[in-house]
XYZ file of C-alpha atoms in Angstrom:
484
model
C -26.889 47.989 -13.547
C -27.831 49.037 -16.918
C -28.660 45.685 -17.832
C -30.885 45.308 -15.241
C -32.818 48.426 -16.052
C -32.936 47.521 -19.756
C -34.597 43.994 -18.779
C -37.005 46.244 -16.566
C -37.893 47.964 -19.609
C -38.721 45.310 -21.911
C -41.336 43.641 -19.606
C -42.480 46.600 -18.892
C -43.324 47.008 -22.578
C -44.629 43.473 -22.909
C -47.387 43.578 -20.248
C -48.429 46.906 -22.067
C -48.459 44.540 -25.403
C -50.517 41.542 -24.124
C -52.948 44.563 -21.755
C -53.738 45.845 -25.096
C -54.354 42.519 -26.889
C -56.955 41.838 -24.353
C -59.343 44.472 -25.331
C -58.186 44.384 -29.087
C -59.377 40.488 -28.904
C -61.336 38.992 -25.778
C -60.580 35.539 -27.127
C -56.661 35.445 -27.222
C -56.402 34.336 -23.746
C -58.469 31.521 -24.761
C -56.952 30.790 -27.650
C -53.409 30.917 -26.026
C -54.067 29.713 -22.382
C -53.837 25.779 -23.563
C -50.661 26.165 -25.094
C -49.291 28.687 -22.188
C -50.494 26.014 -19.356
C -48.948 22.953 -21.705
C -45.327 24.981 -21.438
C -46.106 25.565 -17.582
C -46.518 21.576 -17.073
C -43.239 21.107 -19.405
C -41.765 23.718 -17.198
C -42.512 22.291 -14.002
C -39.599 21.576 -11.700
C -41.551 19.144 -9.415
C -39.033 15.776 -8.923
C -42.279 13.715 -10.130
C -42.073 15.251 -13.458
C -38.344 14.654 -14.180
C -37.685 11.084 -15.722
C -35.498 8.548 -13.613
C -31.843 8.704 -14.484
C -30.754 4.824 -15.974
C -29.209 3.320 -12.834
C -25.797 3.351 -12.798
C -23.426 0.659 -12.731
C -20.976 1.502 -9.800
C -19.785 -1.853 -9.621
C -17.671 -3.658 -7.856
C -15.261 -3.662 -10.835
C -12.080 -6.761 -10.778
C -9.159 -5.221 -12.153
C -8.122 -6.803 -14.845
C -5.618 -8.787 -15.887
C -2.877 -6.282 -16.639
C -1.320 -6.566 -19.991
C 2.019 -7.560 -20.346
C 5.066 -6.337 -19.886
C 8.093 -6.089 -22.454
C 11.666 -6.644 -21.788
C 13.670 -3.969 -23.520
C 17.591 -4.465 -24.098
C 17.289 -7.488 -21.646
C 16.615 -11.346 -22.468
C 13.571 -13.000 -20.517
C 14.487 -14.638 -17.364
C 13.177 -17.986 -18.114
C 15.882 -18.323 -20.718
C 18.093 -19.378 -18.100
C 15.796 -21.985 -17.141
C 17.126 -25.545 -18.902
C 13.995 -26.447 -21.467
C 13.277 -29.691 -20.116
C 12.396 -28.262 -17.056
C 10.647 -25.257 -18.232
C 6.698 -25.996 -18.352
C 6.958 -27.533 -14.770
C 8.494 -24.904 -13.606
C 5.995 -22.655 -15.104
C 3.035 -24.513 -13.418
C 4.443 -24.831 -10.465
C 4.776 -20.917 -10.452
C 0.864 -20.414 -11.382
C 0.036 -22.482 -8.471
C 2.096 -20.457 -6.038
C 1.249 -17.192 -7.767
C -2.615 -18.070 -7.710
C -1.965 -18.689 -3.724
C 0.028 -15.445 -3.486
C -2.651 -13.729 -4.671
C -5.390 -14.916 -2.096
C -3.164 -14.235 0.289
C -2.090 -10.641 -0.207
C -6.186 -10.549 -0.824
C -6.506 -9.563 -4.502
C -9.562 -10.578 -4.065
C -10.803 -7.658 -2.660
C -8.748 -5.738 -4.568
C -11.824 -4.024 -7.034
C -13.236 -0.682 -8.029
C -16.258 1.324 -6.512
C -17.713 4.003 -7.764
C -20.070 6.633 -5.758
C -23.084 7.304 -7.296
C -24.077 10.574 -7.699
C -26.981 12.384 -6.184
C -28.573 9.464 -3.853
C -30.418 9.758 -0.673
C -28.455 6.534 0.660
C -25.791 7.720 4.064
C -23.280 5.062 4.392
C -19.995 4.483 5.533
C -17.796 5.167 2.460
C -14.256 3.865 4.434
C -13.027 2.854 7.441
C -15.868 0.510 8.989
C -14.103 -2.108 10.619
C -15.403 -5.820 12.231
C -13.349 -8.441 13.877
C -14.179 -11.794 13.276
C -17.920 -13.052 13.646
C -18.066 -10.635 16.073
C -21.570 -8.606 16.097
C -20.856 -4.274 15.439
C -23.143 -1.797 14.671
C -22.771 -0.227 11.115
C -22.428 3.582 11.694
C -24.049 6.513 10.244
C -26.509 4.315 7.705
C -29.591 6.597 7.032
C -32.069 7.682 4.417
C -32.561 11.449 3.499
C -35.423 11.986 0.757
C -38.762 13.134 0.060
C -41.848 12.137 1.803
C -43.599 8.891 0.621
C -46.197 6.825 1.510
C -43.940 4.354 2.536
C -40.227 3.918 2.808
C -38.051 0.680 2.190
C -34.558 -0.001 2.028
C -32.629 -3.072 1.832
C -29.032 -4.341 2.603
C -27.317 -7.270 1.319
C -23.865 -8.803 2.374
C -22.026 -12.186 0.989
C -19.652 -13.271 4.095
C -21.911 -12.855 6.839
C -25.464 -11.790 8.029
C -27.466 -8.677 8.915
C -29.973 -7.834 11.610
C -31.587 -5.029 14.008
C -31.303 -5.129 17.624
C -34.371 -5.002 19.662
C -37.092 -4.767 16.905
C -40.018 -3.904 18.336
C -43.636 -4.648 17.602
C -44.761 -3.095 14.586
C -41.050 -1.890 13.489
C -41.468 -4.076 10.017
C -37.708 -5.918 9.493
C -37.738 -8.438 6.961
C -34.254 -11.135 7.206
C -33.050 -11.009 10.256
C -29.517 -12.687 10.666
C -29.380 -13.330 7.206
C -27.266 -12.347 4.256
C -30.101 -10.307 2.419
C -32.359 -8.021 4.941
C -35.437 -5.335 4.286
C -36.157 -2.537 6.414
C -39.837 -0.744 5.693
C -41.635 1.807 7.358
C -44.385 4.845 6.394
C -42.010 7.151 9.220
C -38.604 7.880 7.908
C -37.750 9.151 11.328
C -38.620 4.937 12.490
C -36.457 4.037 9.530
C -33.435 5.914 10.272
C -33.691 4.747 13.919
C -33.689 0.909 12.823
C -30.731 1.522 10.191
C -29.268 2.755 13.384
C -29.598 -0.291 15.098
C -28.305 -2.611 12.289
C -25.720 -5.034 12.604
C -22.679 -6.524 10.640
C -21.531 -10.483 11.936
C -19.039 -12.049 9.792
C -19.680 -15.624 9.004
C -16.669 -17.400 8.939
C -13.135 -16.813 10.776
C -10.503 -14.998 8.805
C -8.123 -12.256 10.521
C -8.160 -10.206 7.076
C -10.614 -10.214 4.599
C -12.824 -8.049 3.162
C -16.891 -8.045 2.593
C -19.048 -5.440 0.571
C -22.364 -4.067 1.779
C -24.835 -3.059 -1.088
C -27.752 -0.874 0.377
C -31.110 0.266 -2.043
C -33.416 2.441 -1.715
C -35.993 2.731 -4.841
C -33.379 3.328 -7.727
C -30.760 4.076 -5.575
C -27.494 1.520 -4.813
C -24.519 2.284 -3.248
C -21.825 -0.002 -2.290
C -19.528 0.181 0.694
C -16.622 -2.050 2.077
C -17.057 -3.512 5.306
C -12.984 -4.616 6.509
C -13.238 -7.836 8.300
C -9.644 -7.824 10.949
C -8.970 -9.686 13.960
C -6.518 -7.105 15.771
C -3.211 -7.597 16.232
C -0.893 -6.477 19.153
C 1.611 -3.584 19.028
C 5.699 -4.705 18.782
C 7.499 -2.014 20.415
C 11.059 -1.668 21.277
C 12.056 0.512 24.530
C 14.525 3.383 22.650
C 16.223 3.765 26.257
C 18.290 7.044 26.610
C 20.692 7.502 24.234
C 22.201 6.140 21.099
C 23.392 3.042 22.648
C 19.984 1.497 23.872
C 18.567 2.503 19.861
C 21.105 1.042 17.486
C 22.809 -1.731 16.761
C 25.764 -2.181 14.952
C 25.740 -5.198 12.361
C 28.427 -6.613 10.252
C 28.480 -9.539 8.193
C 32.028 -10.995 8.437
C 34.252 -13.250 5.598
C 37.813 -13.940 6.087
C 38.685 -10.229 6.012
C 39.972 -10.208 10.144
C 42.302 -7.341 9.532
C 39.581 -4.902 8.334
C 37.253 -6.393 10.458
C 39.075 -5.226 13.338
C 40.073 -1.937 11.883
C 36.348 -1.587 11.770
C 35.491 -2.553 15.270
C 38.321 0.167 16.835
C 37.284 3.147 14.371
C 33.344 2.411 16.120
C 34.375 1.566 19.363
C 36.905 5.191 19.194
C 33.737 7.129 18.424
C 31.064 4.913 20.664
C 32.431 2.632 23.583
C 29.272 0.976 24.483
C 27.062 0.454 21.733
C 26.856 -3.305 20.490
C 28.249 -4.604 17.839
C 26.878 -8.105 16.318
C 29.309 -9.684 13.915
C 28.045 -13.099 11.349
C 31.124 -15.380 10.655
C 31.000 -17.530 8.151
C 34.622 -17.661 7.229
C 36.205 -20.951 6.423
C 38.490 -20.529 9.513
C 36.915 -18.650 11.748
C 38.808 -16.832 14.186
C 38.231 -15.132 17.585
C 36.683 -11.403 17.666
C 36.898 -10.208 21.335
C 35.692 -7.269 22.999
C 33.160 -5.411 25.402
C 29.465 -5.596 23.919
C 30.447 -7.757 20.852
C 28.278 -10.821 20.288
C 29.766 -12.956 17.467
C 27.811 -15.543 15.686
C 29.907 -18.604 13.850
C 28.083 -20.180 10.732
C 28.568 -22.967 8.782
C 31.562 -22.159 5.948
C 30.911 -20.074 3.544
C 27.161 -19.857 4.022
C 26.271 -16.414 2.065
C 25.929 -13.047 2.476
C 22.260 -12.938 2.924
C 21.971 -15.688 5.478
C 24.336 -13.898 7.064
C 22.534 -10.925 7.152
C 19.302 -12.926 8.348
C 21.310 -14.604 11.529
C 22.783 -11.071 12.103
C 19.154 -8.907 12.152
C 17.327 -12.323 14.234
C 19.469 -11.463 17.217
C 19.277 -7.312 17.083
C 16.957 -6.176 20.669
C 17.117 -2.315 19.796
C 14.591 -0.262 17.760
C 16.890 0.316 14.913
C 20.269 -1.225 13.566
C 23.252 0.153 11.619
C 24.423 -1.899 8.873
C 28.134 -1.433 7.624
C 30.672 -3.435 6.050
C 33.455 -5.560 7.575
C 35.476 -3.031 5.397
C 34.350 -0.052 6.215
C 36.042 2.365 8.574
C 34.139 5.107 10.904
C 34.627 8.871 10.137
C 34.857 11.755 13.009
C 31.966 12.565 11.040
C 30.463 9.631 11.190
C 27.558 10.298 13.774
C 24.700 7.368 14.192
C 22.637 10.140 15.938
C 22.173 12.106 12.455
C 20.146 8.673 11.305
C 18.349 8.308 14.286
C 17.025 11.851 14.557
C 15.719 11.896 10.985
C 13.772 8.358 11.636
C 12.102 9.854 15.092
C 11.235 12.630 13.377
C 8.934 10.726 10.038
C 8.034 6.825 12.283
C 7.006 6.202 8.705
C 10.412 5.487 7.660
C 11.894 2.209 6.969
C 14.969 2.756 5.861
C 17.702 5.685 5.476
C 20.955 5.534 3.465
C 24.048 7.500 3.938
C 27.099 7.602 1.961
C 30.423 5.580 1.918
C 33.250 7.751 0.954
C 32.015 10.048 -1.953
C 29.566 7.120 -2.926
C 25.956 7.583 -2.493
C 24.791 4.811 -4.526
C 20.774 4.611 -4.097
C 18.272 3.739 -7.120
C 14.388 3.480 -7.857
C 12.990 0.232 -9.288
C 10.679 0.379 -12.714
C 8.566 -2.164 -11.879
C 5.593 -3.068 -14.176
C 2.755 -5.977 -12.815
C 2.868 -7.530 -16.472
C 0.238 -10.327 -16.902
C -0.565 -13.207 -14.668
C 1.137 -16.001 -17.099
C 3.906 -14.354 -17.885
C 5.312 -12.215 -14.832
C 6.649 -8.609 -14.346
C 9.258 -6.749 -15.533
C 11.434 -4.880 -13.377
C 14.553 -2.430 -14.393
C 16.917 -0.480 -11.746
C 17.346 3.293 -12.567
C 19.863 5.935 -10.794
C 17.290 7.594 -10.250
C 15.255 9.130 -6.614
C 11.779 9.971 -6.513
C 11.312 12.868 -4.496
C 12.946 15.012 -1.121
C 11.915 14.047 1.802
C 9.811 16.920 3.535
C 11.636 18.918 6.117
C 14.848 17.011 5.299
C 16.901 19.400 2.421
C 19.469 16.579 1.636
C 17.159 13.361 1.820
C 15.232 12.167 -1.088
C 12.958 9.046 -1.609
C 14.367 6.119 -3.203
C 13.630 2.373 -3.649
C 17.386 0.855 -2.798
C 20.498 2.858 -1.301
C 24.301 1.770 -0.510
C 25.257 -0.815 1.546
C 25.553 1.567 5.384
C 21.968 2.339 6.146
C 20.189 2.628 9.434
C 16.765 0.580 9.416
C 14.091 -0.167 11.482
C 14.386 -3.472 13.099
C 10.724 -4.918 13.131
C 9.941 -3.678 9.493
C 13.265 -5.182 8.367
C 12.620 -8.373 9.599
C 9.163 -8.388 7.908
C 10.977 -8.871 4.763
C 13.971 -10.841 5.702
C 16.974 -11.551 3.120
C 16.982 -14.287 0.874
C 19.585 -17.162 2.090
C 19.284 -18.231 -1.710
C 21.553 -15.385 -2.590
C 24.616 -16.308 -1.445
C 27.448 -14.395 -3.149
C 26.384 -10.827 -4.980
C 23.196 -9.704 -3.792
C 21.757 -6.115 -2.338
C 19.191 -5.006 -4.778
C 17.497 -8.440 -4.209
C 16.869 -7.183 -0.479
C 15.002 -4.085 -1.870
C 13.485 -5.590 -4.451
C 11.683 -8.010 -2.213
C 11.086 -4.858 0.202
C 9.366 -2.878 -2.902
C 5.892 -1.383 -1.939
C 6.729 -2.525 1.757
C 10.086 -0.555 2.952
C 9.887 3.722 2.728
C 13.487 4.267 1.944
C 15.587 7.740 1.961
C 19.116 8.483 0.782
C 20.626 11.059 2.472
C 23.519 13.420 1.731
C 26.254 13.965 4.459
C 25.707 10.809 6.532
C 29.209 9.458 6.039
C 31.553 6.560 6.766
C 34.726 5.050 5.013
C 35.749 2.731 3.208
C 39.216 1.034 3.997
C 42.106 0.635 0.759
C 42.886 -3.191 1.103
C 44.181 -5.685 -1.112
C 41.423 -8.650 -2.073
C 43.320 -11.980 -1.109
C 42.752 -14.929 -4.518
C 41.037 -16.709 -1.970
C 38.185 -14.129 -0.908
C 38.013 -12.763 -4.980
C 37.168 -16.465 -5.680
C 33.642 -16.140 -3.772
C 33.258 -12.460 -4.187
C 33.193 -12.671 -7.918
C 31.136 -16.242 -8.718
C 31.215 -17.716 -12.030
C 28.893 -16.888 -15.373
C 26.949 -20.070 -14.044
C 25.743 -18.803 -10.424
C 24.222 -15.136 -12.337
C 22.212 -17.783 -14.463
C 20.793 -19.649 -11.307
C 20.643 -16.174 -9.933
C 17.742 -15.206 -12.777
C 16.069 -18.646 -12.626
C 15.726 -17.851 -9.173
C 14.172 -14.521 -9.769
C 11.747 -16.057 -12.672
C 10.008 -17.890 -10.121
C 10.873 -16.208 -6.724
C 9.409 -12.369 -7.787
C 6.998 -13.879 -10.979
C 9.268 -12.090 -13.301
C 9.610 -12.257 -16.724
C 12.996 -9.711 -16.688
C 14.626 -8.109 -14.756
C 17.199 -5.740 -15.905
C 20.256 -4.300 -13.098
């Protein structure tokens, strides 16, 4: 308040100043009034006065190359690769990485920025076609100042543009083509043809991506236009109860006696529910009982492929994975996994524990440069808790008894390659794909046996299969190490 009335004050005393300056000398006004009206034009907030801003370069930007990635305390993967065969093996990998990468659609994988300030309304996200199908582009408009005459212009490079039902005198320049002008002295006409404008892909592809660039004056903005021929939901009827939403799967070698230790402890605590058992023992014998469905493979055909024939023949929204070794708990209650997967859908994947194990991990995973591949180290380590869920946290990989969804799981799929010792590989290949939680309290056990020489022989391969193991890796997952 008292800075108010002390600014009062001091104009007060400076019209009294320049009042008495015009009678002291009639010509200072004339003297001044040049330089006064020179500020007042200098002054002047009208938008013709300001100078253009440089027009921005908002892209679309390619990300680049990313620089590569080193390999601490672990040797490169394609040391294991014999050096004859090396630089075939390494072209052969360029090829199918420079195909993986139009696939996934790196393509469109680029930068936009928003320019500030502009007159241009545009979709920023979420403006969707399907295939050379014609759809209106929503909310395009112009808001600005008025002109004598107002222009805009769109251009697209995987299909065309154009305005339904121009009318005489409605001035569209380019219809059905890749490059279109829209002019008019009304901007309430030129906001009512931008409404009418059309996006038609050229050229079939069920996902792809196209970018829009729309001017006006100065003025560019970008925006993506997602190009997607719609696919149609997979859903699996949950039934009831527990029985009708899980299945039990178990990937069976030559251990019969836990195996059936197993199948009593589950069928003590739930009668009904199926179990699916994959045999690939080298003398395969009988597993009977009520809702058991057991699949005979070739000898000794792997853990993974295993897993694969076991998950192919699952009908339920979710399955159980255990061990033939394991042993179920009173406290082992399916119904604990299957409420905290109803309750986030976005859920892939949730780990309990086996005994006082809770083995679960996060994967370091750096994109390392296109020639020489990724690195990629495993860390006991989560990421965060799960929201709503005290004793669940996010991780990348968990122990070997998890509940997962069926249709996601099968989206990845397990690696037949890996035949012997391989669960990490499963998450690994899942990375970016699978949301995984670990969760505390979701228990089963794990049966005291005594490993036959036999079964030890193929559960702990020689030096020689690791090796293949990494080759495998080096080309499978573009990786230049990967460290366990």
């Amino acid at each position: 308040m008292h800075g108010c009335r002390r600014t009062f004050f001091i104009v007060i005393l400076f019209m009294c100043f320049l009042f008495a300056l015009f009678y002291i000398d009639g010509d200072f006004w004339t003297k001044t009034s040049p330089r006064i009206m020179s500020f007042s034009r200098f002054s002047s907030c009208h938008s013709e006065q300001i100078p253009d801003f440089p027009k921005p370069n908002i892209g679309p930007f390619h990300n680049d190359n990313p620089t590569p990635c080193t390999c601490q305390n672990t040797q490169p993967a394609n040391q294991y690769v014999p050096k004859d065969e090396l630089e075939d093996l390494h072209k052969r990998r360029a090829e199918e990485f420079r195909q993986h990468q139009i696939r996934s659609g790196k393509e469109n994988d680029v930068l936009i920025l928003v320019p500030a300030n502009t007159p241009l309304q545009y979709p920023m996200r979420g403006f969707r076609v399907t295939p050379m199908n014609k759809t209106l582009i929503p909310g395009l408009a112009l808001q600005t100042q008025k002109r004598a005459v107002y222009k805009v212009s769109l251009r697209v490079q995987k299909g065309v543009l154009s305005v339904l039902n121009v009318q005489e005198g409605e001035k569209v320049d380019g219809q059905n083509e890749k490059h279109l002008n829209i002019s008019s002295s009304s901007l309430q006409q030129l906001n009512d043809l931008l409404s009418r404008l059309t996006y038609t892909s050229s050229s079939y592809h069920i996902k792809t991506e196209d970018l829009a660039y729309f001017t006006f004056e100065n003025h560019e903005v970008i925006f993506p236009i997602e190009i997607r021929r719609l696919s149609v939901p997979v859903l699996f009827d949950p039934g009831k109860d527990v029985n009708s939403q899980v299945t039990v799967l178990v990937k069976a070698f030559l251990r019969y006696k836990e195996l059936n230790v197993l199948i009593n402890s589950i069928r003590w605590n739930y009668p009904k529910i199926k179990i699916i058992v994959a045999d690939d023992s080298l003398n395969p014998e009988k597993v009977v009982g009520d809702n058991i469905e057991h699949y005979i493979m070739p000898p000794a055909q792997g853990w993974f492929a295993g897993r694969n024939l076991a998950v192919s023949q699952v009908t339920t929204k979710y399955f159980l994975w255990v061990d033939d070794d394991f042993v179920f708990l009173n406290e082992t209650h399916i119904e604990s996994f299957v409420k905290i997967m109803e309750a986030v859908p976005e859920l892939d994947v949730v780990g309990g524990q086996v005994g006082k194990n809770q083995f679960s991990f996060k994967l370091q995973y750096e994109e390392g440069s296109s020639e020489e591949g990724g690195c990629i180290t495993r860390v006991s380590r989560t990421h965060a808790p799960l929201p709503g869920f005290d004793s669940c946290f996010f991780a990348d990989g968990v122990v070997n008894y998890f509940l997962a969804r069926t249709e996601a799981v099968r989206r990845v799929g397990f690696d037949p390659v890996l035949k012997r010792v391989a669960h990490t590989e499963f998450f690994i290949d899942g990375l970016g794909d699978l949301l995984v939680v670990t969760c505390k309290g979701l228990k089963i056990g794990h049966q005291k046996h005594s490993t036959t020489n036999k079964y030890g022989s193929f559960r702990h391969p020689p030096k020689s299969d690791s090796q293949k193991k990494m080759t495998h890796h080096f080309f499978k997952n573009h990786l230049k190490c990967i460290k366990y």
